[in-house]
Short mmCIF file of C-alpha atoms in Angstrom, two decimals:
data_model
loop_
_atom_site.label_atom_id
_atom_site.label_comp_id
_atom_site.label_asym_id
_atom_site.label_seq_id
_atom_site.Cartn_x
_atom_site.Cartn_y
_atom_site.Cartn_z
CA MET A 1 11.24 28.39 9.49
CA ARG A 2 7.62 27.63 8.39
CA THR A 3 6.47 24.21 9.10
CA ARG A 4 3.17 21.97 8.21
CA ALA A 5 1.93 19.85 11.06
CA ILE A 6 -1.00 18.15 12.17
CA ARG A 7 -1.98 19.39 15.78
CA LEU A 8 -4.45 18.26 18.31
CA TYR A 9 -7.04 20.66 19.61
CA GLY A 10 -9.35 18.27 21.52
CA LYS A 11 -11.27 14.79 21.45
CA LYS A 12 -11.11 13.66 17.75
CA ASP A 13 -10.03 17.26 16.56
CA LEU A 14 -7.13 17.06 14.32
CA ARG A 15 -5.78 19.74 12.15
CA MET A 16 -3.36 20.21 9.34
CA GLU A 17 -1.81 23.81 9.57
CA GLU A 18 1.08 25.84 8.24
CA PHE A 19 2.82 28.42 10.71
CA GLU A 20 6.12 29.90 11.81
CA LEU A 21 8.45 28.04 14.35
CA PRO A 22 10.02 30.59 16.63
CA PRO A 23 13.91 30.73 16.56
CA ILE A 24 15.41 28.38 18.35
CA LYS A 25 16.91 28.91 21.47
CA GLU A 26 20.48 28.13 22.80
CA ASP A 27 19.61 24.80 24.16
CA GLU A 28 17.20 23.61 21.45
CA ILE A 29 17.54 21.95 18.31
CA LEU A 30 16.01 22.56 14.75
CA ALA A 31 15.21 19.39 12.98
CA ARG A 32 13.58 18.30 9.71
CA VAL A 33 10.93 15.42 9.95
CA ILE A 34 11.31 12.79 7.16
CA THR A 35 8.92 10.06 8.24
CA ASP A 36 6.55 9.13 11.09
CA SER A 37 4.99 5.67 11.64
CA ILE A 38 1.45 6.16 13.01
CA CYS A 39 1.10 4.30 16.21
CA MET A 40 -2.19 3.02 17.82
CA SER A 41 -1.07 5.36 20.87
CA SER A 42 -1.55 8.14 19.12
CA HIS A 43 -5.05 7.06 17.93
CA LYS A 44 -5.94 6.88 21.62
CA ALA A 45 -4.49 10.29 22.14
CA ALA A 46 -6.68 11.68 19.52
CA ILE A 47 -9.70 10.16 20.59
CA GLN A 48 -9.16 10.95 24.27
CA GLY A 49 -7.78 14.49 23.89
CA GLU A 50 -7.09 16.18 26.96
CA ASP A 51 -8.30 13.32 28.91
CA HIS A 52 -5.25 11.52 28.08
CA LYS A 53 -2.49 11.39 30.63
CA ARG A 54 0.12 12.65 28.53
CA ILE A 55 -2.08 15.28 26.79
CA PRO A 56 -1.87 18.80 28.23
CA ASP A 57 -5.13 20.26 29.57
CA ASP A 58 -5.12 23.52 27.56
CA ILE A 59 -4.68 22.14 23.84
CA SER A 60 -7.79 23.99 22.88
CA VAL A 61 -5.54 27.04 22.93
CA ARG A 62 -2.25 25.76 22.92
CA PRO A 63 -2.56 22.46 20.47
CA VAL A 64 0.14 19.67 20.32
CA ILE A 65 1.89 18.12 17.47
CA ILE A 66 0.88 14.41 17.26
CA GLY A 67 3.33 11.44 15.99
CA HIS A 68 6.27 9.89 18.22
CA GLU A 69 7.73 7.36 15.84
CA PHE A 70 9.72 9.71 13.53
CA ALA A 71 13.07 10.36 12.08
CA GLY A 72 14.58 12.95 9.93
CA ASP A 73 17.62 15.34 9.85
CA LEU A 74 19.09 17.89 12.33
CA VAL A 75 18.95 21.16 10.86
CA GLU A 76 20.40 23.91 13.23
CA ILE A 77 21.95 23.21 16.25
CA GLY A 78 21.49 25.52 19.69
CA ALA A 79 24.82 26.48 21.21
CA ARG A 80 24.69 24.20 24.06
CA TRP A 81 24.66 21.06 22.08
CA LYS A 82 27.15 22.09 19.33
CA ASP A 83 29.66 19.56 20.90
CA LYS A 84 27.54 16.91 20.86
CA PHE A 85 25.39 17.05 17.63
CA SER A 86 25.89 18.38 13.93
CA ALA A 87 23.44 19.57 11.38
CA GLY A 88 22.89 16.82 8.89
CA ASP A 89 22.95 14.14 11.59
CA LYS A 90 19.81 11.56 11.10
CA PHE A 91 17.97 11.25 14.13
CA SER A 92 15.44 9.44 16.11
CA ILE A 93 13.94 10.16 19.26
CA GLN A 94 13.10 8.33 22.47
CA PRO A 95 9.73 9.76 23.12
CA ALA A 96 9.36 8.46 26.91
CA ILE A 97 11.67 10.89 28.19
CA ASN A 98 10.02 10.82 31.59
CA TYR A 99 11.40 13.83 32.80
CA LYS A 100 10.22 15.44 36.23
CA GLU A 101 10.62 19.15 35.37
CA GLY A 102 8.50 21.04 33.27
CA PRO A 103 5.13 21.78 32.49
CA MET A 104 3.67 18.53 31.52
CA GLY A 105 5.24 16.41 34.60
CA VAL A 106 6.74 12.88 34.39
CA LEU A 107 4.28 11.94 31.63
CA GLY A 108 5.43 14.72 29.15
CA ALA A 109 6.34 13.01 25.73
CA PRO A 110 7.23 14.44 22.10
CA GLY A 111 4.11 13.38 20.01
CA TYR A 112 1.83 14.26 22.99
CA SER A 113 2.70 17.07 25.03
CA TYR A 114 4.59 19.58 22.68
CA ARG A 115 3.43 22.41 20.64
CA TYR A 116 6.78 22.36 18.23
CA THR A 117 7.65 18.98 18.86
CA GLY A 118 6.01 15.69 17.19
CA GLY A 119 6.36 13.41 14.40
CA ASP A 120 3.63 14.48 12.01
CA ALA A 121 5.42 17.80 10.75
CA THR A 122 7.68 19.23 8.39
CA TYR A 123 10.11 20.95 10.72
CA ILE A 124 10.29 20.81 14.59
CA ILE A 125 11.84 22.22 17.27
CA ILE A 126 13.42 19.62 19.86
CA PRO A 127 13.26 20.99 23.31
CA PRO A 128 16.22 20.86 25.76
CA GLU A 129 14.79 17.92 28.04
CA VAL A 130 15.12 15.30 24.90
CA MET A 131 18.76 15.98 24.70
CA GLY A 132 19.17 16.56 28.88
CA LYS A 133 17.79 12.85 28.83
CA ASN A 134 20.04 11.28 26.11
CA CYS A 135 16.55 10.60 24.33
CA LEU A 136 18.04 12.44 20.85
CA LEU A 137 19.63 9.32 19.06
CA ARG A 138 21.95 9.35 16.12
CA TYR A 139 21.06 6.82 13.33
CA LYS A 140 23.80 5.86 10.93
CA GLY A 141 21.96 2.92 8.96
CA PRO A 142 20.42 3.40 5.37
CA GLY A 143 17.21 5.01 4.90
CA TYR A 144 14.95 6.89 7.39
CA TYR A 145 11.89 4.65 8.02
CA PRO A 146 14.00 2.02 9.89
CA ALA A 147 14.72 4.86 12.56
CA SER A 148 10.97 5.65 12.51
CA LEU A 149 10.41 1.86 13.49
CA SER A 150 13.11 2.04 16.08
CA GLU A 151 10.64 3.08 18.77
CA PRO A 152 8.23 0.32 18.52
CA LEU A 153 11.15 -2.25 17.99
CA SER A 154 12.53 -0.93 21.20
CA CYS A 155 9.12 -1.24 23.02
CA VAL A 156 9.67 -5.12 22.24
CA ILE A 157 13.25 -5.07 22.98
CA GLY A 158 12.09 -3.57 26.43
CA ALA A 159 9.51 -6.29 27.11
CA MET A 160 11.97 -9.10 26.40
CA HIS A 161 14.47 -7.50 28.93
CA ALA A 162 11.71 -6.84 31.23
CA ASN A 163 10.80 -10.48 31.84
CA TYR A 164 12.29 -12.25 34.74
CA HIS A 165 12.73 -15.58 36.44
CA THR A 166 13.56 -16.67 39.60
CA SER A 167 15.92 -19.54 41.50
CA PRO A 168 14.37 -21.55 44.62
CA GLY A 169 15.45 -19.72 47.97
CA SER A 170 16.99 -16.72 46.43
CA TYR A 171 15.08 -13.16 46.20
CA ASN A 172 17.18 -12.26 43.37
CA HIS A 173 15.27 -11.94 39.98
CA GLN A 174 17.03 -13.12 36.91
CA MET A 175 16.16 -10.62 34.04
CA GLU A 176 15.50 -11.43 30.50
CA ILE A 177 14.07 -14.39 28.79
CA VAL A 178 15.14 -18.13 29.21
CA GLU A 179 18.04 -18.69 27.00
CA GLY A 180 16.96 -21.68 24.94
CA GLY A 181 13.60 -21.89 26.43
CA ARG A 182 10.25 -22.00 25.24
CA MET A 183 8.22 -18.66 23.86
CA ALA A 184 4.76 -17.98 23.10
CA ILE A 185 3.80 -14.77 21.54
CA LEU A 186 0.00 -14.76 21.57
CA ALA A 187 -1.94 -12.20 19.45
CA GLY A 188 1.24 -11.79 17.32
CA GLY A 189 0.25 -11.23 13.95
CA GLY A 190 -0.13 -7.59 14.22
CA PRO A 191 2.70 -4.88 13.44
CA MET A 192 3.99 -5.13 17.08
CA GLY A 193 3.78 -8.91 17.29
CA LEU A 194 5.72 -9.16 13.95
CA ALA A 195 8.43 -6.92 15.54
CA ALA A 196 8.63 -9.07 18.16
CA ILE A 197 9.19 -12.49 16.11
CA ASN A 198 11.76 -9.97 14.04
CA TYR A 199 13.94 -9.20 16.93
CA VAL A 200 13.75 -12.88 18.40
CA LEU A 201 15.08 -14.15 15.18
CA GLU A 202 17.76 -11.48 14.56
CA ARG A 203 19.10 -11.74 18.33
CA LYS A 204 22.72 -12.82 18.72
CA ASP A 205 22.85 -12.82 22.37
CA ARG A 206 19.64 -14.75 23.69
CA ARG A 207 17.05 -16.84 21.73
CA PRO A 208 14.14 -19.43 22.72
CA SER A 209 14.54 -22.89 21.34
CA LEU A 210 10.75 -23.05 20.77
CA LEU A 211 8.68 -20.09 19.86
CA VAL A 212 4.83 -20.38 19.08
CA VAL A 213 2.87 -17.47 17.68
CA THR A 214 -0.80 -17.44 17.62
CA ASP A 215 -3.50 -15.44 16.10
CA ILE A 216 -7.24 -15.76 14.96
CA ASP A 217 -6.67 -14.31 11.60
CA ASN A 218 -5.11 -16.70 8.81
CA SER A 219 -4.12 -14.19 6.49
CA ARG A 220 -2.27 -12.26 9.53
CA LEU A 221 -0.58 -15.70 10.19
CA LYS A 222 -0.17 -16.48 6.67
CA ARG A 223 1.68 -12.98 6.12
CA ALA A 224 4.02 -13.45 9.23
CA GLU A 225 4.97 -16.99 8.05
CA GLN A 226 5.90 -15.34 4.55
CA LEU A 227 7.95 -12.82 6.09
CA TYR A 228 9.45 -14.95 8.94
CA SER A 229 9.59 -18.70 7.84
CA THR A 230 9.67 -21.73 9.95
CA GLU A 231 12.87 -22.59 7.68
CA TYR A 232 14.70 -19.52 8.26
CA ALA A 233 13.86 -19.93 12.04
CA LYS A 234 15.39 -23.39 11.93
CA ASP A 235 18.38 -22.14 10.47
CA LYS A 236 18.86 -19.90 13.98
CA ASP A 237 18.18 -23.19 15.81
CA ILE A 238 14.43 -22.00 16.81
CA GLU A 239 11.48 -24.14 16.33
CA LEU A 240 9.02 -22.08 15.00
CA HIS A 241 5.27 -22.61 14.80
CA TYR A 242 2.11 -20.52 13.66
CA VAL A 243 -1.16 -21.60 15.16
CA ASN A 244 -4.41 -20.29 14.60
CA THR A 245 -6.01 -20.40 18.03
CA LYS A 246 -9.76 -20.05 16.57
CA ASP A 247 -9.53 -23.56 14.90
CA LYS A 248 -8.68 -25.18 18.18
CA ALA A 249 -11.31 -26.55 20.61
CA ASP A 250 -8.72 -26.36 23.43
CA PRO A 251 -6.27 -23.60 22.43
CA ALA A 252 -4.18 -23.97 25.48
CA GLY A 253 -4.10 -27.63 25.75
CA TYR A 254 -2.81 -27.47 21.87
CA MET A 255 -0.15 -25.17 22.96
CA LYS A 256 0.83 -26.97 25.99
CA ASP A 257 1.30 -30.14 23.74
CA LEU A 258 3.61 -28.23 21.71
CA SER A 259 5.61 -27.59 24.31
CA GLY A 260 5.97 -31.05 25.34
CA GLY A 261 3.58 -30.67 28.07
CA LYS A 262 5.90 -28.61 29.95
CA GLY A 263 4.34 -24.79 29.28
CA TYR A 264 6.17 -21.63 28.26
CA ASN A 265 9.05 -20.02 30.10
CA ASP A 266 8.17 -16.59 28.38
CA VAL A 267 4.58 -15.63 27.21
CA PHE A 268 3.98 -12.23 25.54
CA VAL A 269 0.20 -11.01 25.17
CA PHE A 270 -0.29 -8.47 22.30
CA ALA A 271 -3.97 -7.84 22.54
CA PRO A 272 -6.04 -6.47 25.48
CA VAL A 273 -8.33 -9.25 25.52
CA PRO A 274 -9.13 -11.26 28.72
CA SER A 275 -9.48 -14.79 27.13
CA VAL A 276 -5.80 -14.22 25.46
CA ILE A 277 -4.60 -13.33 28.88
CA GLU A 278 -6.18 -16.15 30.43
CA GLN A 279 -4.82 -18.57 27.60
CA GLY A 280 -1.31 -16.91 28.52
CA ASP A 281 -1.61 -17.73 32.10
CA ALA A 282 -2.90 -21.28 31.48
CA ILE A 283 0.24 -22.19 29.41
CA LEU A 284 2.81 -20.83 31.66
CA ALA A 285 5.56 -23.39 32.77
CA PHE A 286 6.93 -23.60 36.38
CA ASP A 287 8.58 -20.15 37.15
CA GLY A 288 6.90 -18.86 33.75
CA CYS A 289 6.73 -15.19 33.18
CA LEU A 290 3.72 -13.59 31.28
CA ASN A 291 4.23 -10.33 30.05
CA PHE A 292 1.19 -8.26 29.29
CA PHE A 293 2.30 -5.99 26.42
CA ALA A 294 -0.97 -4.76 24.95
CA GLY A 295 -2.07 -1.73 26.24
CA PRO A 296 -6.02 -1.35 27.31
CA SER A 297 -7.91 1.90 26.65
CA ASP A 298 -10.31 0.78 29.82
CA PRO A 299 -9.02 1.77 33.26
CA LEU A 300 -11.11 -1.13 34.77
CA PHE A 301 -9.73 -3.62 32.34
CA ARG A 302 -9.49 -7.12 34.03
CA ALA A 303 -8.70 -10.77 33.37
CA SER A 304 -8.61 -14.00 35.66
CA LEU A 305 -5.52 -15.30 36.74
CA ASN A 306 -4.40 -18.43 38.26
CA PHE A 307 -2.95 -17.59 41.76
CA TYR A 308 -2.87 -21.20 42.70
CA ASN A 309 0.15 -21.48 40.23
CA ALA A 310 1.36 -18.05 41.04
CA HIS A 311 1.52 -19.58 44.76
CA TYR A 312 2.83 -23.10 44.25
CA ASN A 313 4.44 -22.90 40.40
CA PHE A 314 6.11 -19.49 41.06
CA THR A 315 4.35 -17.97 37.84
CA HIS A 316 4.46 -14.29 37.57
CA ILE A 317 3.24 -11.46 35.32
CA VAL A 318 4.70 -8.08 34.33
CA GLY A 319 3.50 -5.37 32.13
CA THR A 320 5.65 -3.27 29.71
CA SER A 321 4.70 0.27 27.94
CA GLY A 322 7.61 1.31 25.87
CA GLY A 323 11.34 0.75 25.89
CA ASN A 324 13.96 2.89 27.59
CA ASN A 325 17.04 4.67 26.05
CA GLU A 326 19.30 1.44 25.87
CA ASP A 327 16.72 -0.25 23.94
CA MET A 328 16.04 2.35 21.61
CA ALA A 329 20.12 2.46 21.18
CA GLU A 330 20.00 -1.47 20.71
CA ALA A 331 17.13 -0.92 17.89
CA LEU A 332 19.19 1.63 16.10
CA GLU A 333 22.18 -0.59 16.14
CA ILE A 334 20.62 -3.91 15.41
CA MET A 335 19.00 -2.13 12.33
CA GLU A 336 22.23 -0.42 11.24
CA GLU A 337 23.72 -3.96 11.22
CA GLY A 338 21.10 -5.36 8.73
CA LEU A 339 17.68 -5.76 10.42
CA ASP A 340 15.12 -4.42 7.97
CA PRO A 341 11.79 -3.88 9.29
CA ALA A 342 10.12 -3.22 6.19
CA GLY A 343 7.77 -6.44 6.58
CA LEU A 344 5.90 -4.37 9.44
CA ILE A 345 4.90 -1.50 6.81
CA THR A 346 1.69 -2.27 4.93
CA HIS A 347 0.82 1.28 4.09
CA VAL A 348 2.68 4.63 2.69
CA GLY A 349 1.08 7.99 2.32
CA GLY A 350 1.49 11.68 2.79
CA LEU A 351 1.26 14.36 5.58
CA ASN A 352 -2.44 14.84 4.08
CA ALA A 353 -3.34 11.13 5.03
CA VAL A 354 -2.65 11.56 8.66
CA ILE A 355 -5.63 12.96 10.36
CA ASP A 356 -7.91 10.30 8.56
CA THR A 357 -5.59 7.50 9.30
CA THR A 358 -5.23 8.27 13.03
CA LEU A 359 -8.65 8.52 13.63
CA ARG A 360 -9.54 5.29 11.71
CA LEU A 361 -6.65 3.42 12.67
CA PRO A 362 -8.47 0.48 14.22
CA ASP A 363 -10.54 0.02 11.15
CA ILE A 364 -7.68 -0.10 8.68
CA PRO A 365 -6.10 -3.78 8.29
CA GLY A 366 -2.51 -4.36 8.01
CA GLY A 367 0.47 -3.27 9.66
CA LYS A 368 2.35 -0.31 10.12
CA LYS A 369 1.10 3.17 8.26
CA LEU A 370 4.00 4.87 7.39
CA ILE A 371 4.06 8.71 6.74
CA TYR A 372 6.42 10.81 4.71
CA THR A 373 5.73 14.52 5.91
CA HIS A 374 6.95 16.39 3.03
CA ILE A 375 4.57 14.65 0.40
CA GLU A 376 0.81 14.55 -0.34
CA MET A 377 -0.14 11.03 -1.15
CA PRO A 378 -3.55 8.95 -0.10
CA LEU A 379 -2.83 6.59 2.25
CA THR A 380 -1.88 3.61 0.29
CA ALA A 381 -1.27 -0.27 0.92
CA VAL A 382 2.16 -1.40 -0.65
CA GLU A 383 0.45 -4.46 -2.35
CA ASP A 384 -2.04 -1.96 -4.15
CA PHE A 385 0.65 0.18 -5.83
CA GLU A 386 -0.01 -1.64 -9.43
CA LYS A 387 -3.85 -0.34 -9.12
CA PRO A 388 -3.21 3.63 -9.13
CA GLY A 389 0.05 2.31 -11.16
CA LYS A 390 -2.04 1.92 -14.07
CA LYS A 391 -2.80 5.64 -14.55
CA SER A 392 0.40 6.92 -12.61
CA SER A 393 3.87 6.59 -13.58
CA PHE A 394 4.80 7.63 -9.96
CA PHE A 395 2.78 4.52 -8.55
CA ALA A 396 4.16 2.30 -11.50
CA SER A 397 7.51 2.99 -10.47
CA LEU A 398 6.84 2.25 -6.89
CA ALA A 399 5.46 -1.11 -7.81
CA GLU A 400 8.11 -2.16 -9.93
CA ILE A 401 10.72 -1.48 -6.97
CA THR A 402 8.59 -3.23 -4.22
CA ALA A 403 8.26 -6.26 -6.90
CA ARG A 404 11.90 -6.44 -6.71
CA HIS A 405 11.88 -6.62 -2.82
CA ASN A 406 9.50 -9.23 -2.55
CA GLY A 407 6.48 -7.19 -2.50
CA LEU A 408 7.74 -5.05 0.49
CA TRP A 409 8.76 -1.69 1.17
CA SER A 410 12.58 -0.60 1.01
CA VAL A 411 15.32 1.96 1.17
CA GLU A 412 15.16 1.89 -2.75
CA ALA A 413 11.34 2.99 -2.43
CA GLU A 414 12.00 5.53 -0.11
CA GLU A 415 14.94 7.00 -1.87
CA TYR A 416 12.80 7.14 -5.35
CA LEU A 417 9.67 8.49 -3.38
CA LEU A 418 11.96 11.36 -1.50
CA GLY A 419 13.46 12.27 -4.99
CA ARG A 420 10.27 13.30 -5.98
CA CYS A 421 9.58 15.81 -3.33
CA LEU A 422 13.00 17.06 -1.49
#
């Protein structure tokens, strides 16, 4: 089977190549990738190259396929897995397999560490450790892009589950956000913040009564409110506020006032900015938990914390990076039940757009950049489909479809696109 893939050879050295995949072994699976969502983690990996903890040292001679938020179809099943998987199954992969054996050690992951497995390819070979760790997951819902976005959603789910609280006199931690509590999502206008808002509003088992989302970009906040309105949140018994902290002389004081002066039980920080972390620390309630979600690239990154409150008010901090298998399964299940992550997607493109998009990702505004690996298409903002549509019937049709879906990407748009290339 021939494949086209984007492979990493070194720092900022990404190449599109076509090559022959080896025949699969009895403990491997051949798969066709349909979609990949480009993540900031892939940008960091491409910039850092072999210095990245998940990237092997020998990529200059044994390059790896990038992309870890992907979905597609299983094509050929090795004998070892025939009783568990079938050709034609739609799939997604939990990339944080954290296996202990193998050449990449505990940090090996699809999209970072493998010659034949990654999201930015047409066909891949899934290695046995993925199945052995139950990280190959079926998706039974509509479309493919929701399964691609199940990985970032699983990271948010894992963060919510990782927060913890305590009881006086007990050393047992009570895992999870506080039911009916007060929650703040700081720097929440980006794609991961939107995923967090979406999840909080759609959860059935545990929700806050107050949710405050901050950012310093009015356009991002406006889009967030259009996608997840305060009225919709009210129907879910959640009081939702969007706050531009750049406009506030005392952001922490303003947010404290919104909480009735009590502070927040659960605070999530979605940007690696010291002032945002310190703001989150300042608004914690008694026994409040701050989750530092955003991953910094600087290994010496620091921020100040109030240890008086840590001692007397029992405030605490956790950091999460990725979800586990259960989080991913929960993400896929909630999407199968109707959660549509289309609001996270602001751009769509083909495999030919991956290299430039990955290397320039921090400079490209908007949310998730969704790649369809079997097509050639410049990275295009969904809201801009009408512009090329003046000369292209393809883009004109996509503009009409997205207009029917409140300006969002959709399963209908995906089916139209795939009908043109598969």
